[in-house]
Amino acid sequence: MTKRLGEAPVRRAVVSGSTFEERIGYARAVVDGDWVHVSGTTGFDYETMTISGDVVEQAEQCLHNIATALAEAGCTFADVVRVRYLLPAREDFEPCWPVLRRAFGQVRPAATMMVCGLADERMRIEIEVYARRGTVATGAGPALRIEPVAGDAMVEEWRHVHNVIVPPAAMTPDEARERAGRNRLANAYLADVLVGCSTVRPPGGEERVATVIARTLPAYRGRGIGTALYEEGLAHARVLGAEAVETVVLAANADGLRFAGARGFAEKERYVLDGEHDEWVDLRLAAARPA
């Protein structure tokens, strides 16, 4: 889980819990105005401080760590303008290309690959990015901030948005906590005001289908918030290795169906759950993976 150090409006640090950051004295990322500088990031799982021996799995974990830092900084892979790849063995780079393309294939940042030694012999790839936060159409108001859900207070905020948007599927606190345990949830804020949330259900099945859902409270629609939530969730799904992406919308939610259609989702099926009366629509993204 990331946490913020300080609340300065221009510059702040984002830390990840990596023991390297504490022992060496640096931050996972630094937000400096609109710019976000993400430190060289390796394939360690920061919660357990373990690392896979497989270079592709390390690349996936690198991108997961970076995506988490970017979300804490209020941006996504779509805001990345430069990326550097550092590898001790040049032959390890090409096997990582499909993973890297999922994150950056549509963004096309400037990129450099360097062959060099890394700090720990277990490290087979390190990735560094620079991002410039995009402008969400919120007028002269505060910038949008998207943060992964962590802790009961944020779960309760996520539940509030979910229940407002889809009252037929309203959740109890226990149900929301269970959902947070198996999916990746995020909340969106303007300053400290809750304005939306998202859900990413990890890819599963033979088709590696992930589900990405973005929700914006009615009073804040039409400002680009839903798009930012969707793009951040889609980037995360790609990092997890999604081969296809779906979403689900309450049939009565005309705004939600228009939003999905405008982003390339096509209706897959409609259904009514047993014992219920409300109709749901499953939709699939026509081309989830960049070419």
JSON list of N, CA and C in Angstrom, two decimals, residues 126-176:
[
{"chain": "A", "resi": 126, "resn": "GLU", "atom": "N", "xyz": [14.84, -3.53, -14.25]},
{"chain": "A", "resi": 126, "resn": "GLU", "atom": "CA", "xyz": [14.44, -2.36, -13.48]},
{"chain": "A", "resi": 126, "resn": "GLU", "atom": "C", "xyz": [13.82, -1.36, -14.46]},
{"chain": "A", "resi": 127, "resn": "ILE", "atom": "N", "xyz": [12.72, -0.73, -14.05]},
{"chain": "A", "resi": 127, "resn": "ILE", "atom": "CA", "xyz": [12.00, 0.18, -14.93]},
{"chain": "A", "resi": 127, "resn": "ILE", "atom": "C", "xyz": [11.81, 1.52, -14.22]},
{"chain": "A", "resi": 128, "resn": "GLU", "atom": "N", "xyz": [12.09, 2.58, -14.94]},
{"chain": "A", "resi": 128, "resn": "GLU", "atom": "CA", "xyz": [11.96, 3.95, -14.43]},
{"chain": "A", "resi": 128, "resn": "GLU", "atom": "C", "xyz": [11.06, 4.73, -15.38]},
{"chain": "A", "resi": 129, "resn": "VAL", "atom": "N", "xyz": [10.13, 5.52, -14.86]},
{"chain": "A", "resi": 129, "resn": "VAL", "atom": "CA", "xyz": [9.25, 6.29, -15.74]},
{"chain": "A", "resi": 129, "resn": "VAL", "atom": "C", "xyz": [9.13, 7.73, -15.25]},
{"chain": "A", "resi": 130, "resn": "TYR", "atom": "N", "xyz": [8.84, 8.60, -16.22]},
{"chain": "A", "resi": 130, "resn": "TYR", "atom": "CA", "xyz": [8.44, 9.97, -15.94]},
{"chain": "A", "resi": 130, "resn": "TYR", "atom": "C", "xyz": [7.03, 10.14, -16.52]},
{"chain": "A", "resi": 131, "resn": "ALA", "atom": "N", "xyz": [6.18, 10.80, -15.77]},
{"chain": "A", "resi": 131, "resn": "ALA", "atom": "CA", "xyz": [4.81, 11.03, -16.23]},
{"chain": "A", "resi": 131, "resn": "ALA", "atom": "C", "xyz": [4.46, 12.50, -16.02]},
{"chain": "A", "resi": 132, "resn": "ARG", "atom": "N", "xyz": [3.58, 12.97, -16.87]},
{"chain": "A", "resi": 132, "resn": "ARG", "atom": "CA", "xyz": [3.03, 14.31, -16.69]},
{"chain": "A", "resi": 132, "resn": "ARG", "atom": "C", "xyz": [1.54, 14.16, -16.55]},
{"chain": "A", "resi": 133, "resn": "ARG", "atom": "N", "xyz": [1.02, 14.59, -15.42]},
{"chain": "A", "resi": 133, "resn": "ARG", "atom": "CA", "xyz": [-0.39, 14.35, -15.13]},
{"chain": "A", "resi": 133, "resn": "ARG", "atom": "C", "xyz": [-1.29, 15.04, -16.14]},
{"chain": "A", "resi": 134, "resn": "GLY", "atom": "N", "xyz": [-2.23, 14.27, -16.69]},
{"chain": "A", "resi": 134, "resn": "GLY", "atom": "CA", "xyz": [-3.17, 14.80, -17.66]},
{"chain": "A", "resi": 134, "resn": "GLY", "atom": "C", "xyz": [-4.16, 15.74, -17.00]},
{"chain": "A", "resi": 135, "resn": "THR", "atom": "N", "xyz": [-4.80, 16.55, -17.83]},
{"chain": "A", "resi": 135, "resn": "THR", "atom": "CA", "xyz": [-5.77, 17.51, -17.33]},
{"chain": "A", "resi": 135, "resn": "THR", "atom": "C", "xyz": [-7.16, 16.92, -17.43]},
{"chain": "A", "resi": 136, "resn": "VAL", "atom": "N", "xyz": [-7.77, 16.64, -16.30]},
{"chain": "A", "resi": 136, "resn": "VAL", "atom": "CA", "xyz": [-9.16, 16.20, -16.27]},
{"chain": "A", "resi": 136, "resn": "VAL", "atom": "C", "xyz": [-10.03, 17.43, -16.31]},
{"chain": "A", "resi": 137, "resn": "ALA", "atom": "N", "xyz": [-11.10, 17.38, -17.12]},
{"chain": "A", "resi": 137, "resn": "ALA", "atom": "CA", "xyz": [-11.94, 18.55, -17.35]},
{"chain": "A", "resi": 137, "resn": "ALA", "atom": "C", "xyz": [-12.75, 18.90, -16.12]},
{"chain": "A", "resi": 138, "resn": "THR", "atom": "N", "xyz": [-12.08, 19.51, -15.14]},
{"chain": "A", "resi": 138, "resn": "THR", "atom": "CA", "xyz": [-12.76, 19.89, -13.90]},
{"chain": "A", "resi": 138, "resn": "THR", "atom": "C", "xyz": [-12.76, 21.40, -13.71]},
{"chain": "A", "resi": 139, "resn": "GLY", "atom": "N", "xyz": [-12.61, 22.14, -14.80]},
{"chain": "A", "resi": 139, "resn": "GLY", "atom": "CA", "xyz": [-12.61, 23.58, -14.70]},
{"chain": "A", "resi": 139, "resn": "GLY", "atom": "C", "xyz": [-11.39, 24.06, -13.94]},
{"chain": "A", "resi": 140, "resn": "ALA", "atom": "N", "xyz": [-11.57, 25.08, -13.11]},
{"chain": "A", "resi": 140, "resn": "ALA", "atom": "CA", "xyz": [-10.46, 25.63, -12.34]},
{"chain": "A", "resi": 140, "resn": "ALA", "atom": "C", "xyz": [-10.34, 24.98, -10.98]},
{"chain": "A", "resi": 141, "resn": "GLY", "atom": "N", "xyz": [-11.06, 23.90, -10.75]},
{"chain": "A", "resi": 141, "resn": "GLY", "atom": "CA", "xyz": [-11.08, 23.24, -9.45]},
{"chain": "A", "resi": 141, "resn": "GLY", "atom": "C", "xyz": [-9.85, 22.38, -9.23]},
{"chain": "A", "resi": 142, "resn": "PRO", "atom": "N", "xyz": [-9.87, 21.61, -8.14]},
{"chain": "A", "resi": 142, "resn": "PRO", "atom": "CA", "xyz": [-8.71, 20.78, -7.79]},
{"chain": "A", "resi": 142, "resn": "PRO", "atom": "C", "xyz": [-8.51, 19.63, -8.74]},
{"chain": "A", "resi": 143, "resn": "ALA", "atom": "N", "xyz": [-7.28, 19.11, -8.76]},
{"chain": "A", "resi": 143, "resn": "ALA", "atom": "CA", "xyz": [-6.94, 17.99, -9.64]},
{"chain": "A", "resi": 143, "resn": "ALA", "atom": "C", "xyz": [-7.56, 16.69, -9.12]},
{"chain": "A", "resi": 144, "resn": "LEU", "atom": "N", "xyz": [-7.81, 15.80, -10.05]},
{"chain": "A", "resi": 144, "resn": "LEU", "atom": "CA", "xyz": [-8.35, 14.49, -9.70]},
{"chain": "A", "resi": 144, "resn": "LEU", "atom": "C", "xyz": [-7.26, 13.63, -9.11]},
{"chain": "A", "resi": 145, "resn": "ARG", "atom": "N", "xyz": [-7.61, 12.88, -8.07]},
{"chain": "A", "resi": 145, "resn": "ARG", "atom": "CA", "xyz": [-6.69, 11.95, -7.43]},
{"chain": "A", "resi": 145, "resn": "ARG", "atom": "C", "xyz": [-7.35, 10.57, -7.38]},
{"chain": "A", "resi": 146, "resn": "ILE", "atom": "N", "xyz": [-6.67, 9.55, -7.90]},
{"chain": "A", "resi": 146, "resn": "ILE", "atom": "CA", "xyz": [-7.18, 8.18, -7.88]},
{"chain": "A", "resi": 146, "resn": "ILE", "atom": "C", "xyz": [-6.28, 7.37, -6.96]},
{"chain": "A", "resi": 147, "resn": "GLU", "atom": "N", "xyz": [-6.88, 6.74, -5.94]},
{"chain": "A", "resi": 147, "resn": "GLU", "atom": "CA", "xyz": [-6.09, 6.01, -4.96]},
{"chain": "A", "resi": 147, "resn": "GLU", "atom": "C", "xyz": [-6.64, 4.60, -4.77]},
{"chain": "A", "resi": 148, "resn": "PRO", "atom": "N", "xyz": [-5.75, 3.59, -4.75]},
{"chain": "A", "resi": 148, "resn": "PRO", "atom": "CA", "xyz": [-6.20, 2.23, -4.44]},
{"chain": "A", "resi": 148, "resn": "PRO", "atom": "C", "xyz": [-6.85, 2.18, -3.07]},
{"chain": "A", "resi": 149, "resn": "VAL", "atom": "N", "xyz": [-7.91, 1.41, -2.95]},
{"chain": "A", "resi": 149, "resn": "VAL", "atom": "CA", "xyz": [-8.63, 1.30, -1.68]},
{"chain": "A", "resi": 149, "resn": "VAL", "atom": "C", "xyz": [-7.77, 0.52, -0.68]},
{"chain": "A", "resi": 150, "resn": "ALA", "atom": "N", "xyz": [-7.60, 1.10, 0.50]},
{"chain": "A", "resi": 150, "resn": "ALA", "atom": "CA", "xyz": [-6.84, 0.46, 1.58]},
{"chain": "A", "resi": 150, "resn": "ALA", "atom": "C", "xyz": [-7.48, 0.86, 2.91]},
{"chain": "A", "resi": 151, "resn": "GLY", "atom": "N", "xyz": [-7.90, -0.12, 3.68]},
{"chain": "A", "resi": 151, "resn": "GLY", "atom": "CA", "xyz": [-8.49, 0.17, 4.98]},
{"chain": "A", "resi": 151, "resn": "GLY", "atom": "C", "xyz": [-10.00, 0.31, 4.92]},
{"chain": "A", "resi": 152, "resn": "ASP", "atom": "N", "xyz": [-10.63, 0.14, 6.07]},
{"chain": "A", "resi": 152, "resn": "ASP", "atom": "CA", "xyz": [-12.09, 0.11, 6.15]},
{"chain": "A", "resi": 152, "resn": "ASP", "atom": "C", "xyz": [-12.73, 1.44, 5.73]},
{"chain": "A", "resi": 153, "resn": "ALA", "atom": "N", "xyz": [-12.07, 2.57, 6.04]},
{"chain": "A", "resi": 153, "resn": "ALA", "atom": "CA", "xyz": [-12.66, 3.86, 5.69]},
{"chain": "A", "resi": 153, "resn": "ALA", "atom": "C", "xyz": [-12.79, 4.01, 4.17]},
{"chain": "A", "resi": 154, "resn": "MET", "atom": "N", "xyz": [-11.75, 3.60, 3.44]},
{"chain": "A", "resi": 154, "resn": "MET", "atom": "CA", "xyz": [-11.82, 3.71, 1.98]},
{"chain": "A", "resi": 154, "resn": "MET", "atom": "C", "xyz": [-12.77, 2.67, 1.39]},
{"chain": "A", "resi": 155, "resn": "VAL", "atom": "N", "xyz": [-12.83, 1.49, 2.02]},
{"chain": "A", "resi": 155, "resn": "VAL", "atom": "CA", "xyz": [-13.81, 0.49, 1.56]},
{"chain": "A", "resi": 155, "resn": "VAL", "atom": "C", "xyz": [-15.23, 1.05, 1.71]},
{"chain": "A", "resi": 156, "resn": "GLU", "atom": "N", "xyz": [-15.48, 1.74, 2.81]},
{"chain": "A", "resi": 156, "resn": "GLU", "atom": "CA", "xyz": [-16.81, 2.30, 3.02]},
{"chain": "A", "resi": 156, "resn": "GLU", "atom": "C", "xyz": [-17.11, 3.39, 2.00]},
{"chain": "A", "resi": 157, "resn": "GLU", "atom": "N", "xyz": [-16.12, 4.19, 1.62]},
{"chain": "A", "resi": 157, "resn": "GLU", "atom": "CA", "xyz": [-16.32, 5.19, 0.57]},
{"chain": "A", "resi": 157, "resn": "GLU", "atom": "C", "xyz": [-16.63, 4.52, -0.76]},
{"chain": "A", "resi": 158, "resn": "TRP", "atom": "N", "xyz": [-15.86, 3.48, -1.08]},
{"chain": "A", "resi": 158, "resn": "TRP", "atom": "CA", "xyz": [-16.11, 2.74, -2.32]},
{"chain": "A", "resi": 158, "resn": "TRP", "atom": "C", "xyz": [-17.53, 2.17, -2.31]},
{"chain": "A", "resi": 159, "resn": "ARG", "atom": "N", "xyz": [-17.93, 1.61, -1.18]},
{"chain": "A", "resi": 159, "resn": "ARG", "atom": "CA", "xyz": [-19.28, 1.03, -1.07]},
{"chain": "A", "resi": 159, "resn": "ARG", "atom": "C", "xyz": [-20.36, 2.10, -1.28]},
{"chain": "A", "resi": 160, "resn": "HIS", "atom": "N", "xyz": [-20.11, 3.29, -0.77]},
{"chain": "A", "resi": 160, "resn": "HIS", "atom": "CA", "xyz": [-21.09, 4.37, -0.94]},
{"chain": "A", "resi": 160, "resn": "HIS", "atom": "C", "xyz": [-21.32, 4.67, -2.42]},
{"chain": "A", "resi": 161, "resn": "VAL", "atom": "N", "xyz": [-20.23, 4.83, -3.18]},
{"chain": "A", "resi": 161, "resn": "VAL", "atom": "CA", "xyz": [-20.38, 5.13, -4.60]},
{"chain": "A", "resi": 161, "resn": "VAL", "atom": "C", "xyz": [-21.07, 3.97, -5.31]},
{"chain": "A", "resi": 162, "resn": "HIS", "atom": "N", "xyz": [-20.62, 2.75, -5.03]},
{"chain": "A", "resi": 162, "resn": "HIS", "atom": "CA", "xyz": [-21.22, 1.57, -5.65]},
{"chain": "A", "resi": 162, "resn": "HIS", "atom": "C", "xyz": [-22.72, 1.54, -5.40]},
{"chain": "A", "resi": 163, "resn": "ASN", "atom": "N", "xyz": [-23.14, 1.76, -4.17]},
{"chain": "A", "resi": 163, "resn": "ASN", "atom": "CA", "xyz": [-24.57, 1.64, -3.82]},
{"chain": "A", "resi": 163, "resn": "ASN", "atom": "C", "xyz": [-25.40, 2.76, -4.42]},
{"chain": "A", "resi": 164, "resn": "VAL", "atom": "N", "xyz": [-24.78, 3.95, -4.60]},
{"chain": "A", "resi": 164, "resn": "VAL", "atom": "CA", "xyz": [-25.51, 5.04, -5.25]},
{"chain": "A", "resi": 164, "resn": "VAL", "atom": "C", "xyz": [-25.74, 4.73, -6.73]},
{"chain": "A", "resi": 165, "resn": "ILE", "atom": "N", "xyz": [-24.73, 4.17, -7.39]},
{"chain": "A", "resi": 165, "resn": "ILE", "atom": "CA", "xyz": [-24.82, 3.93, -8.83]},
{"chain": "A", "resi": 165, "resn": "ILE", "atom": "C", "xyz": [-25.63, 2.67, -9.15]},
{"chain": "A", "resi": 166, "resn": "VAL", "atom": "N", "xyz": [-25.50, 1.64, -8.33]},
{"chain": "A", "resi": 166, "resn": "VAL", "atom": "CA", "xyz": [-26.21, 0.38, -8.61]},
{"chain": "A", "resi": 166, "resn": "VAL", "atom": "C", "xyz": [-27.00, -0.06, -7.38]},
{"chain": "A", "resi": 167, "resn": "PRO", "atom": "N", "xyz": [-28.04, 0.68, -7.04]},
{"chain": "A", "resi": 167, "resn": "PRO", "atom": "CA", "xyz": [-28.82, 0.32, -5.84]},
{"chain": "A", "resi": 167, "resn": "PRO", "atom": "C", "xyz": [-29.39, -1.09, -5.85]},
{"chain": "A", "resi": 168, "resn": "PRO", "atom": "N", "xyz": [-29.72, -1.68, -7.01]},
{"chain": "A", "resi": 168, "resn": "PRO", "atom": "CA", "xyz": [-30.23, -3.06, -6.95]},
{"chain": "A", "resi": 168, "resn": "PRO", "atom": "C", "xyz": [-29.20, -4.05, -6.42]},
{"chain": "A", "resi": 169, "resn": "ALA", "atom": "N", "xyz": [-27.92, -3.70, -6.51]},
{"chain": "A", "resi": 169, "resn": "ALA", "atom": "CA", "xyz": [-26.86, -4.59, -6.03]},
{"chain": "A", "resi": 169, "resn": "ALA", "atom": "C", "xyz": [-26.16, -4.00, -4.81]},
{"chain": "A", "resi": 170, "resn": "ALA", "atom": "N", "xyz": [-26.89, -3.20, -4.02]},
{"chain": "A", "resi": 170, "resn": "ALA", "atom": "CA", "xyz": [-26.30, -2.55, -2.85]},
{"chain": "A", "resi": 170, "resn": "ALA", "atom": "C", "xyz": [-25.62, -3.57, -1.93]},
{"chain": "A", "resi": 171, "resn": "MET", "atom": "N", "xyz": [-24.43, -3.22, -1.47]},
{"chain": "A", "resi": 171, "resn": "MET", "atom": "CA", "xyz": [-23.63, -4.13, -0.64]},
{"chain": "A", "resi": 171, "resn": "MET", "atom": "C", "xyz": [-23.67, -3.72, 0.82]},
{"chain": "A", "resi": 172, "resn": "THR", "atom": "N", "xyz": [-23.52, -4.70, 1.69]},
{"chain": "A", "resi": 172, "resn": "THR", "atom": "CA", "xyz": [-23.28, -4.45, 3.11]},
{"chain": "A", "resi": 172, "resn": "THR", "atom": "C", "xyz": [-21.79, -4.19, 3.31]},
{"chain": "A", "resi": 173, "resn": "PRO", "atom": "N", "xyz": [-21.40, -3.64, 4.46]},
{"chain": "A", "resi": 173, "resn": "PRO", "atom": "CA", "xyz": [-19.96, -3.46, 4.71]},
{"chain": "A", "resi": 173, "resn": "PRO", "atom": "C", "xyz": [-19.17, -4.75, 4.59]},
{"chain": "A", "resi": 174, "resn": "ASP", "atom": "N", "xyz": [-19.71, -5.86, 5.09]},
{"chain": "A", "resi": 174, "resn": "ASP", "atom": "CA", "xyz": [-18.99, -7.13, 5.00]},
{"chain": "A", "resi": 174, "resn": "ASP", "atom": "C", "xyz": [-18.83, -7.57, 3.54]},
{"chain": "A", "resi": 175, "resn": "GLU", "atom": "N", "xyz": [-19.86, -7.36, 2.74]},
{"chain": "A", "resi": 175, "resn": "GLU", "atom": "CA", "xyz": [-19.77, -7.72, 1.32]},
{"chain": "A", "resi": 175, "resn": "GLU", "atom": "C", "xyz": [-18.73, -6.87, 0.60]},
{"chain": "A", "resi": 176, "resn": "ALA", "atom": "N", "xyz": [-18.66, -5.59, 0.95]},
{"chain": "A", "resi": 176, "resn": "ALA", "atom": "CA", "xyz": [-17.67, -4.71, 0.31]},
{"chain": "A", "resi": 176, "resn": "ALA", "atom": "C", "xyz": [-16.25, -5.11, 0.72]}
]
